[in-house]
Short mmCIF file of C-alpha atoms and ligand atoms in Angstrom, two decimals:
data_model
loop_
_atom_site.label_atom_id
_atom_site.label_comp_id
_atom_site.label_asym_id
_atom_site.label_seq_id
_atom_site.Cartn_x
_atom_site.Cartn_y
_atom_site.Cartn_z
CA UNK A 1 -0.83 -37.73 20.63
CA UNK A 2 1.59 -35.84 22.92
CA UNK A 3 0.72 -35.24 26.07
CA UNK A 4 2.18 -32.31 27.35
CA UNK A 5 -0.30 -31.64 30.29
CA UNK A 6 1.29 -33.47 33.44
CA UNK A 7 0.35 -30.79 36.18
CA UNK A 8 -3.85 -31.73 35.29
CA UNK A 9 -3.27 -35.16 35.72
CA UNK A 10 -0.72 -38.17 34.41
CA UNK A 11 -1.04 -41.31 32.60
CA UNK A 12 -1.56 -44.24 35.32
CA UNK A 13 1.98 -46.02 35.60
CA UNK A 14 1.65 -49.30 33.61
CA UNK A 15 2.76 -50.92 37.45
CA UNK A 16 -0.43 -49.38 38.89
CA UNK A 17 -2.52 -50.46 36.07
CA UNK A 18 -1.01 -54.34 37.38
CA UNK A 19 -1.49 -53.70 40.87
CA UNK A 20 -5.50 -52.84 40.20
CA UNK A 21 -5.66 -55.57 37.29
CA UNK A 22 -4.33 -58.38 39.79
CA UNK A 23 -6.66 -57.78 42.71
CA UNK A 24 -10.16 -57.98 42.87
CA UNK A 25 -11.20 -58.63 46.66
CA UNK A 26 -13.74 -57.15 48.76
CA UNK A 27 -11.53 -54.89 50.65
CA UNK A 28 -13.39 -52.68 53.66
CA UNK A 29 -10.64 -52.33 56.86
CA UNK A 30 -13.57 -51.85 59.49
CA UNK A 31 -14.73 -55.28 58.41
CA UNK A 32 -14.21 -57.80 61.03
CA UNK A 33 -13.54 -61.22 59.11
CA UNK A 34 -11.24 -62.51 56.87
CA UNK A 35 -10.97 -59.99 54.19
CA UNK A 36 -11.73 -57.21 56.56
CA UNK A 37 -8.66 -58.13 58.58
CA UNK A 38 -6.58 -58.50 55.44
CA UNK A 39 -8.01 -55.13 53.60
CA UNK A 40 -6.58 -53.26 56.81
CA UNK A 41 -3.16 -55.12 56.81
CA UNK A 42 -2.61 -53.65 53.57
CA UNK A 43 -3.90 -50.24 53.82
CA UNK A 44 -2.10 -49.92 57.40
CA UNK A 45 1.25 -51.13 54.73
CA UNK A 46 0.14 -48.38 52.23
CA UNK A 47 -0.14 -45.84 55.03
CA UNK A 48 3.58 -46.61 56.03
CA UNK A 49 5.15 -46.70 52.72
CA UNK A 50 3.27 -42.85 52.16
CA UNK A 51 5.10 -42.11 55.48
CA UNK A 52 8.13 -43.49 54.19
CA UNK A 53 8.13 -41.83 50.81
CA UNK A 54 8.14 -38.57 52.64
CA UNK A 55 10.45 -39.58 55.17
CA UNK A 56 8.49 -39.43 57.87
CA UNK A 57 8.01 -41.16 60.85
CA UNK A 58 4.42 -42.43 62.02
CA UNK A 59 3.35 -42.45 65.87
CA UNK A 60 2.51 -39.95 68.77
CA UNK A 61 5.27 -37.86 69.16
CA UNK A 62 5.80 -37.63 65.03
CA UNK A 63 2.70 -37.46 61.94
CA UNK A 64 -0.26 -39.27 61.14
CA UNK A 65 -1.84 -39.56 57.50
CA UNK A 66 -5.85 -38.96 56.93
CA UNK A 67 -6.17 -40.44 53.22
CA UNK A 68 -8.86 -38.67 51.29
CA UNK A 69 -10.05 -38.19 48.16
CA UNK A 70 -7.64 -35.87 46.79
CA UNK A 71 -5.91 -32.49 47.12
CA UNK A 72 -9.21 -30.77 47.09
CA UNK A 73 -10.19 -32.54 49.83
CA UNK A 74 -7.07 -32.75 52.26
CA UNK A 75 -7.25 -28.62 51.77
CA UNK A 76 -10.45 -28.58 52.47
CA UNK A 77 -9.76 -30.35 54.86
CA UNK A 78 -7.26 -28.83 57.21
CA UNK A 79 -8.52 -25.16 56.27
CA UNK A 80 -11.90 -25.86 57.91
CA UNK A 81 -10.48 -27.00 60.57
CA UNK A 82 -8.77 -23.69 61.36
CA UNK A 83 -11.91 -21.41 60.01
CA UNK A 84 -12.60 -20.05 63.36
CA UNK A 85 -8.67 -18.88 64.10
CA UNK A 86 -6.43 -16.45 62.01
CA UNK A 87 -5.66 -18.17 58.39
CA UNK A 88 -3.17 -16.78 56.19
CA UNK A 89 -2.41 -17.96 52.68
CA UNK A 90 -0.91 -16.83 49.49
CA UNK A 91 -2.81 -15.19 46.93
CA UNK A 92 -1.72 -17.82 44.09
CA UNK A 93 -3.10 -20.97 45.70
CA UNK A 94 -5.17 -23.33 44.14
CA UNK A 95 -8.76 -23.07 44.71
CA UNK A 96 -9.38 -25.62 47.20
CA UNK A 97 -7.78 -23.02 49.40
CA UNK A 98 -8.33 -19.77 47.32
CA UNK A 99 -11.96 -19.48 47.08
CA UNK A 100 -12.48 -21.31 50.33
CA UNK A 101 -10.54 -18.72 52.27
CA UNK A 102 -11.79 -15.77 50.24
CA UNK A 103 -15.13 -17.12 52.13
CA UNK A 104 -13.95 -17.19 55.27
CA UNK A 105 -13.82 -14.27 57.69
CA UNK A 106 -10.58 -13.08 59.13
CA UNK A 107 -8.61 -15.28 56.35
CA UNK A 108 -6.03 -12.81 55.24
CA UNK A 109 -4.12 -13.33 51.91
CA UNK A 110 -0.39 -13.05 51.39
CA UNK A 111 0.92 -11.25 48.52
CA UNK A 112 3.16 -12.35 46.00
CA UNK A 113 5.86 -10.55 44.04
CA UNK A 114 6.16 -10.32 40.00
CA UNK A 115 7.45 -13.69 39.94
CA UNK A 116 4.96 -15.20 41.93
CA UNK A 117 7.17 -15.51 45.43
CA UNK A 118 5.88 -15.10 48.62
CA UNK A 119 6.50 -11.44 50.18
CA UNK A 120 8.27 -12.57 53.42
CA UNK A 121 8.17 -8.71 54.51
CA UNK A 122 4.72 -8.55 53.89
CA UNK A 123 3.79 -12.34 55.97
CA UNK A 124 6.26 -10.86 58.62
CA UNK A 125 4.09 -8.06 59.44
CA UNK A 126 0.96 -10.05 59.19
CA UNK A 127 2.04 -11.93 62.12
CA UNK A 128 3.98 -9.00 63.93
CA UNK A 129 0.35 -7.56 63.99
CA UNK A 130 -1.38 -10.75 64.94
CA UNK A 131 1.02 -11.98 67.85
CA UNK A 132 -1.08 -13.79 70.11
CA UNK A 133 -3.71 -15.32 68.19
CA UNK A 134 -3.22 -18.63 66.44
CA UNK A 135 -2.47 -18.67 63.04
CA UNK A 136 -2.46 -21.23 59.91
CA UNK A 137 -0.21 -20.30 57.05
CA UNK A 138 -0.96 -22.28 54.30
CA UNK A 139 1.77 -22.07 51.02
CA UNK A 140 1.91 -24.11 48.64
CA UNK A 141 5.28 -25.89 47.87
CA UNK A 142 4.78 -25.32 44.21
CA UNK A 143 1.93 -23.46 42.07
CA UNK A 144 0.19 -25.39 39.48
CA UNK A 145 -0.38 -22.74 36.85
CA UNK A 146 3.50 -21.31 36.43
CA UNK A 147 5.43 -23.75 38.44
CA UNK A 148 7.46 -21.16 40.89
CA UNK A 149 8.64 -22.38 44.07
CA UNK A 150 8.09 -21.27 47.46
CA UNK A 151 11.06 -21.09 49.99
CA UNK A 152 9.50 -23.28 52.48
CA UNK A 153 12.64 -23.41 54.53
CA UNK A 154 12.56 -19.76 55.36
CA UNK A 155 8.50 -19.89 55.62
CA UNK A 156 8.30 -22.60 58.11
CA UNK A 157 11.13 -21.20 60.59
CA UNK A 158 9.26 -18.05 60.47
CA UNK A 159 6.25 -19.53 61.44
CA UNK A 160 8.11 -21.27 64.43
CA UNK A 161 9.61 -18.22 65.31
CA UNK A 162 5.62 -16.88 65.89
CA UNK A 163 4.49 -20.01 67.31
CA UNK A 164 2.43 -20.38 64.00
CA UNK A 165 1.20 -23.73 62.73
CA UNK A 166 2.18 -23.95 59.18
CA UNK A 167 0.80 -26.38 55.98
CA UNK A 168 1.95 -26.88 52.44
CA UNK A 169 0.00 -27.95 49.62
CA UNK A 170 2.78 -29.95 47.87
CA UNK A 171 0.59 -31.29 45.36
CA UNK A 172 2.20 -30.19 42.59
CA UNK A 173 5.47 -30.38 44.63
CA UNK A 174 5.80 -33.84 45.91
CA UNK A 175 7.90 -36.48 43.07
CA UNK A 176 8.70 -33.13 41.06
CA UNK A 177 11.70 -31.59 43.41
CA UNK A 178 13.44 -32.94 46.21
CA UNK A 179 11.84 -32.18 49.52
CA UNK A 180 13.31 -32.71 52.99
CA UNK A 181 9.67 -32.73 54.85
CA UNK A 182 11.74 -34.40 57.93
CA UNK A 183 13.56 -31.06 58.35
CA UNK A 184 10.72 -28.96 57.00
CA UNK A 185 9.17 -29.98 59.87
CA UNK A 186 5.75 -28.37 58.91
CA UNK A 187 2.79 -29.18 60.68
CA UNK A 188 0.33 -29.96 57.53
CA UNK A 189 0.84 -31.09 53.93
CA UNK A 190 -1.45 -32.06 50.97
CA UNK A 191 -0.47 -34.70 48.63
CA UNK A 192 -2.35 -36.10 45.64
CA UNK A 193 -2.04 -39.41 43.97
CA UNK A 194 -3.18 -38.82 40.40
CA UNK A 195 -0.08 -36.27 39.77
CA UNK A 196 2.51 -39.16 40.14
CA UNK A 197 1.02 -41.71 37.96
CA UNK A 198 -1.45 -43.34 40.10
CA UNK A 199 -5.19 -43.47 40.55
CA UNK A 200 -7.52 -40.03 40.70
CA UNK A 201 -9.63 -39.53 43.96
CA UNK A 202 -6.83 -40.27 46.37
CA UNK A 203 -5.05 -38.24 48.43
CA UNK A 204 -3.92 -37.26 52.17
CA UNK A 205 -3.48 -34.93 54.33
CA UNK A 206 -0.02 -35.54 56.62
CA UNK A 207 -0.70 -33.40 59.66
CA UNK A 208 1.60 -34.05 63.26
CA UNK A 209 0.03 -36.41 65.61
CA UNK A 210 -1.23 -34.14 68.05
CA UNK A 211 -3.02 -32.04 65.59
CA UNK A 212 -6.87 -33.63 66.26
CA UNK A 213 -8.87 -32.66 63.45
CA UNK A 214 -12.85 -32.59 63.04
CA UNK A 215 -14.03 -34.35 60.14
CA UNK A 216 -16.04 -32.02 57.39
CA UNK A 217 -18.10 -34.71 56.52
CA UNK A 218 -20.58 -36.74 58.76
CA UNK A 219 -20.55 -40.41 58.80
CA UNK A 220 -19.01 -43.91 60.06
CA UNK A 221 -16.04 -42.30 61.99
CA UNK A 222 -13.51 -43.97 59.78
CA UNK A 223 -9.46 -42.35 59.99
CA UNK A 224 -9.89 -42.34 63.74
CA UNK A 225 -12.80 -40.17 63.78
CA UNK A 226 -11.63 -37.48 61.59
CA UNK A 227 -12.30 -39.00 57.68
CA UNK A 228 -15.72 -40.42 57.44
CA UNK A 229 -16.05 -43.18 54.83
CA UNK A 230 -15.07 -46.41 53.56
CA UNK A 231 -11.20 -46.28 52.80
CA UNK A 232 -10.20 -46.61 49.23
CA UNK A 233 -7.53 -49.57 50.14
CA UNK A 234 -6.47 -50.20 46.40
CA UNK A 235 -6.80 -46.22 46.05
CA UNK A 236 -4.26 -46.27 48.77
CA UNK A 237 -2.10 -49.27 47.55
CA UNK A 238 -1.77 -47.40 44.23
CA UNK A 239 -0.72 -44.17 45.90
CA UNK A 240 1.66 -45.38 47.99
CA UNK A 241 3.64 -47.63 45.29
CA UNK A 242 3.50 -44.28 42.61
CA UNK A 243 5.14 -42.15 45.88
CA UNK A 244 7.94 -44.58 46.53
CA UNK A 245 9.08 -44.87 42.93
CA UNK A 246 8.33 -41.08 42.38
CA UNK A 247 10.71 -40.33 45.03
CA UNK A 248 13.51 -42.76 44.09
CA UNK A 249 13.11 -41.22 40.75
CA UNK A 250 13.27 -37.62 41.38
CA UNK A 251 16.37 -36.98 40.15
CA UNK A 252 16.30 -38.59 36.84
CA UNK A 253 12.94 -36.59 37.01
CA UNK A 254 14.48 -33.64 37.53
CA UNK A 255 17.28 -33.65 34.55
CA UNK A 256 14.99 -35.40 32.06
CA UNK A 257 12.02 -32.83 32.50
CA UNK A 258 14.19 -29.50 33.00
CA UNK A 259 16.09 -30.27 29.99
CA UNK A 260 12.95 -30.76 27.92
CA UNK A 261 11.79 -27.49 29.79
CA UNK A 262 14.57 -25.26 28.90
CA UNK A 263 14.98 -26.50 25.18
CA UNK A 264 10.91 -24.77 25.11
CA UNK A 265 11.92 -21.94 26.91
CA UNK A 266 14.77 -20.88 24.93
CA UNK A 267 13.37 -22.19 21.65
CA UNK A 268 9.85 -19.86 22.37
CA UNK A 269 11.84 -16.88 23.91
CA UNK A 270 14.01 -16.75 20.25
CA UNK A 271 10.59 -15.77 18.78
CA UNK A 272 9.04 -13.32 20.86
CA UNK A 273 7.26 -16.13 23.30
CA UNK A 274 7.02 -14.27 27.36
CA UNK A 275 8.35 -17.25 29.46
CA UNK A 276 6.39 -16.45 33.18
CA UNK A 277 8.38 -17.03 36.07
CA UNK A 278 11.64 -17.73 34.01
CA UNK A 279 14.42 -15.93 36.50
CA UNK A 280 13.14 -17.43 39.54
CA UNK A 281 12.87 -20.82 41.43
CA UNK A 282 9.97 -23.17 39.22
CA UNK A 283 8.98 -27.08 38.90
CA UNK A 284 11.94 -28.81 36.18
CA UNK A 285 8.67 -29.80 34.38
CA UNK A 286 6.58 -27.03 34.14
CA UNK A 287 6.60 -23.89 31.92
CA UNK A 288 4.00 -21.17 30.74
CA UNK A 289 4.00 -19.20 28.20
CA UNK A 290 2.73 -16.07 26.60
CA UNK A 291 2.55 -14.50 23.25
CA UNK A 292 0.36 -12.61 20.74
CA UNK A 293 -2.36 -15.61 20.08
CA UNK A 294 -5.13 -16.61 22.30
CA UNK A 295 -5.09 -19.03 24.49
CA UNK A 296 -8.14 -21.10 23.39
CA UNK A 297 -7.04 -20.82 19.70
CA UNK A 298 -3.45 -22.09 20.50
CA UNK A 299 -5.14 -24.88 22.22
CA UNK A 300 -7.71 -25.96 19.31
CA UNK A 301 -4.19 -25.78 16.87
CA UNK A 302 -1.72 -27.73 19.52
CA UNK A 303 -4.90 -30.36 19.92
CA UNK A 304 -5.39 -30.73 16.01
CA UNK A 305 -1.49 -31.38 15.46
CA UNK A 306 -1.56 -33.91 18.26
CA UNK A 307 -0.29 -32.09 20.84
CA UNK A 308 -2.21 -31.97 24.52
CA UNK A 309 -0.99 -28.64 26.18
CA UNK A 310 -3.52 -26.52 28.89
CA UNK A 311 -4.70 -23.05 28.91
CA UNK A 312 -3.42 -22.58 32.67
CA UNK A 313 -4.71 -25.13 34.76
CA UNK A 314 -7.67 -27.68 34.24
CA UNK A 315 -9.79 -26.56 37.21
CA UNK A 316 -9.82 -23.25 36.16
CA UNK A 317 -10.32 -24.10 32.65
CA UNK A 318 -13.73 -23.40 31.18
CA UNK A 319 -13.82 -20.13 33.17
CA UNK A 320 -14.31 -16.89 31.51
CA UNK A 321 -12.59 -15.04 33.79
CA UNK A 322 -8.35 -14.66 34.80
CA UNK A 323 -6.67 -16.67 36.32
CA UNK A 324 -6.14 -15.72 40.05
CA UNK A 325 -2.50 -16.26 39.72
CA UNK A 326 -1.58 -14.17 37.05
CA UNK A 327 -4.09 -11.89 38.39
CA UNK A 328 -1.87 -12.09 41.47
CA UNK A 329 1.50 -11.52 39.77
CA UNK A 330 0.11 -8.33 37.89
CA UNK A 331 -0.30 -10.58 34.25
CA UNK A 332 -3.82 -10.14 33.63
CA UNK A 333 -3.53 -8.81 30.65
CA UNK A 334 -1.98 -11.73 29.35
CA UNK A 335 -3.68 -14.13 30.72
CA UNK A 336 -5.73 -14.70 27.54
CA UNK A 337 -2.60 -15.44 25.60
CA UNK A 338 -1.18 -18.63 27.87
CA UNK A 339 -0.25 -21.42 27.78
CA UNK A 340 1.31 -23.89 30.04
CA UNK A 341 3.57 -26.94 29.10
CA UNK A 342 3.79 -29.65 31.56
CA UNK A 343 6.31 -32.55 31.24
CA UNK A 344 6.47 -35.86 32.49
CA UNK A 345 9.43 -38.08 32.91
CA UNK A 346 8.39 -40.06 29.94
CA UNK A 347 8.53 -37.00 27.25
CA UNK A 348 11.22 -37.10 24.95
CA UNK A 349 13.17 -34.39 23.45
CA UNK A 350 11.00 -35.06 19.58
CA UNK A 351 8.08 -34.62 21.89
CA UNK A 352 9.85 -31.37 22.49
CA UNK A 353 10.85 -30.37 19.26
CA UNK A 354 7.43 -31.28 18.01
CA UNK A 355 6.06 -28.89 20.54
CA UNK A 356 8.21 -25.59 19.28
CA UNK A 357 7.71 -26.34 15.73
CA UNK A 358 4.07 -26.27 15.93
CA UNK A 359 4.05 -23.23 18.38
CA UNK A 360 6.43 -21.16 15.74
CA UNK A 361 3.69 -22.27 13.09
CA UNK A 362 1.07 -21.19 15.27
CA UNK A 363 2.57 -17.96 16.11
CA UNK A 364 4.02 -17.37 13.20
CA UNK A 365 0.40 -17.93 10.95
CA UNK A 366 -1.94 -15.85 13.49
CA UNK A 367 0.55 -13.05 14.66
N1 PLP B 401 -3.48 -28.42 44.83
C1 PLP B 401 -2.80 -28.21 43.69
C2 PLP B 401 -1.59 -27.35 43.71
C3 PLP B 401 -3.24 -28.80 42.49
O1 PLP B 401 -2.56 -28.58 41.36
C4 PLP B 401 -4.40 -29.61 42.51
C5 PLP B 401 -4.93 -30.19 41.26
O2 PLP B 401 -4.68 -29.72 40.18
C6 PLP B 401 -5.06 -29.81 43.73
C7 PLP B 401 -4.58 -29.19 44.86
C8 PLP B 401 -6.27 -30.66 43.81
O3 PLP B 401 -5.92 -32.02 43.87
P1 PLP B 401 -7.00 -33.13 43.46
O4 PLP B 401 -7.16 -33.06 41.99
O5 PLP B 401 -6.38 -34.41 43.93
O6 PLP B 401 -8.24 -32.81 44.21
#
C-alpha cells in the first residue's frame, strides 16, 4: 500500500517504536519515590528538548509548555481561555478552533482570499475597530486541507502593533517548513506529535510564561495547575525525540516532498486536474486536487489500487456537508470532486508515478 495521507496522521518512526518497545516502567511525575522521581526527570528532559526543537527558551521571562493530548486539545485549550475577551480567527481553521469559536459570542472570523490567505486589510480593520479591548488572533501556520501558508511574520507584528496577543496552530506547520518561532515571537502555538512520526494523543500548547491559563478540565492540578491529569511521560519522550529529528530534517523534508509534490501537480494539471492553492505559498508536502469525479469514488479506486489518499481532511471526513475551507475560499462547488495528496519524507518518486497513473485511469474511465 501507498500511503499518501501524511497530514491525517504518519507512520510511527521505527526509533519511536524502540523508545516505547525498550521501556516499560511505572512512570507518574507527581509520584514521590523512586520511579516517581525518575518519571519526572525524564519528562522535565522531554519538555526541554520540545523547547529546544522550537528554539525556544524555557523560564519566566521566556515560554512554558502545557503537554496535552493533542492539537484538539491545546486549541481548545488556549481559545477557552480567552472566551470572555475579543477572539479573532481565520475562517479556514481546523475545527478545534472553527466550530468552537463559531460558538462563542463576540468571536469574529477573518476572511480569507481565493487562495486561502489571510485578508490583512480586512484583520486591520477588525482591530482598528476594536482598539482597546483585548484580543486573541488565532492563525494557523499552515491549513490542513490545501496546505497554504499564512504570513505569520506580517500577522504577529500587526498584532504587536495593537497590543494583541497572538497564537498559531502550527500543527500542520511544525517539521514541514522552517519556522523561526524565536523571532515570531508569538504568544501561543499548538503542536501535535502524531504528524511527525510519533505517538497519537500528545500534544502542547507553548504559550509565554506569564500567560496563566485556567485549566478546561477539573482534576489533580497537574502542569502547574493549568493541565489536569496524569502526564503521558513516554507520550512526551516520543514527542520530543520525533520534534528534534523533524527539525534537523526539514530541509531534506522540504526538497524530497516538494519534488514529489510538483511532479503530481504538473502531471494532474496536463489532464484537466484543478490544483487548489497552486500560485501561492503551501506545505512542500501537501497538494489537493480537483476534477470531474467524486471524491468518495476516487477514494474507493485509489484504495483498491493500493493507494491511501483523503477526501480533504480525516476529521471532516464522514461529513455530508463542505468543507469549511473551500467553503471559505469560494470552492464549494468542488468540494465533492477533491482530493488531497499528502507526502511524507519517506515517499518515493514510483510512489509518485504510481499515484498519476492511477488518477489518469481514474479520470480518464469515469469522465
Ligand atoms: N490542527 C490542525 C491544523 C490539524 O491538522 C489537526 C489534525 O488534523 C489538529 C489541529 C488536531 O490535532 P490532534 O489530532 O493532535 O488533536
Amino acid at each position: 500500500m501507498i500511503y499518501l495521507d501524511n497530514n491525517a496522521t504518519t507512520y510511527l518512526d521505527h526509533e519511536i517504536i524502540e523508545l516505547l518497545y525498550n521501556n516499560n516502567a511505572p512512570l507518574n511525575p507527581s509520584s514521590i519515590h523512586h520511579y516517581g522521581r525518575e518519571a519526572r526527570k525524564i519528562f522535565e528532559s522531554a519538555r526541554n528538548d520540545v523547547a529546544n526543537a522550537l528554539g525556544l527558551k524555557l523560564g519566566k521571562d521566556d515560554y512554558k509548555i502545557v503537554f496535552t493530548s493533542g492539537g484538539t486539545e491545546a486549541n481548545n485549550l488556549v481559545i477557552k481561555n480567552f472566551r470572555d475577551e475579543k477572539i479573532f480567527y481565520s475562517s479556514i481553521e481546523h475545527p478545534s478552533i472553527h466550530a468552537l469559536c463559531k460558538d462563542i459570542e463576540g468571536a469574529e472570523e477573518i476572511p480569507v482570499d481565493e487562495n486561502g490567505v489571510i485578508k490583512i486589510d480586512v484583520l486591520c480593520k477588525m482591530l482598528d475597530d476594536n482598539r482597546g479591548k483585548k484580543i486573541l488572533i488565532s492563525i494557523m501556520s499552515a491549513n490542513n486541507e490545501i496546505g497554504v501558508l499564512q504570513p505569520m511574520r506580517e500577522i504577529s507584528n500587526l498584532a504587536k502593533k495593537y497590543g494583541a496577543k497572538i497564537h498559531t496552530d502550527a500543527v500542520q506547520a511544525f517539521g514541514k517548513i522552517k519556522i523561526d518561532f524565536n523571532d515570531l515571537d508569538l504568544d501561543f502555538i499548538t503542536i501535535s506529535a502524531h504528524k511527525i512520526g510519533a505517538v497519537a494523543g500528545v500534544g502542547a500548547l507553548i504559550a509565554k510564561d506569564q500567560n496563566i491559563l485556567k485549566a478546561i478540565n477539573q482534576g489533580g492540578g497537574q502542569e502547574r495547575g493549568e493541565r489536569s491529569g496524569t502526564e503521558n511521560v513516554m507520550g512526551a519522550i516520543s514527542f520530543a525525540k520525533a520534534a528534534k529529528k523533524a527539525v534537523s530534517n526539514v530541509a531534506s523534508y522540504i526538497k524530497k516532498t516538494s519534488e514529489l509534490r510538483d511532479y503530481v501537480d504538473e502531471e494532474v494539471m496536463k489532464y484537466g486536474g484543478e490544483v487548489i492553492s497552486k500560485n501561492v505559498q503551501r506545505l512542500p508536502n501537501t497538494t489537493m486536487i480537483a476534477s470531474k469525479v467524486s471524491s468518495d469514488v476516487q477514494l474507493i479506486q485509489f484504495d483498491s489500487a493500493g493507494i491511501a489518499v483523503s477526501n480533504g481532511s480525516a476529521c471532516s471526513s464522514g461529513k455530508v456537508q463542505a468543507s469549511h475551507v473551500l467553503r471559505a475560499i469560494n470552492k464549494e462547488n468542488i468540494a465533492k470532486n477533491v482530493i488531497r495528496v499528502s507526502f511524507s519524507i519517506n515517499n518515493t518518486m514510483e510512489d509518485a508515478k504510481k499515484f498519476v497513473e492511477v488518477w489518469k485511469m481514474i479520470n480518464h474511465k469515469l469522465n
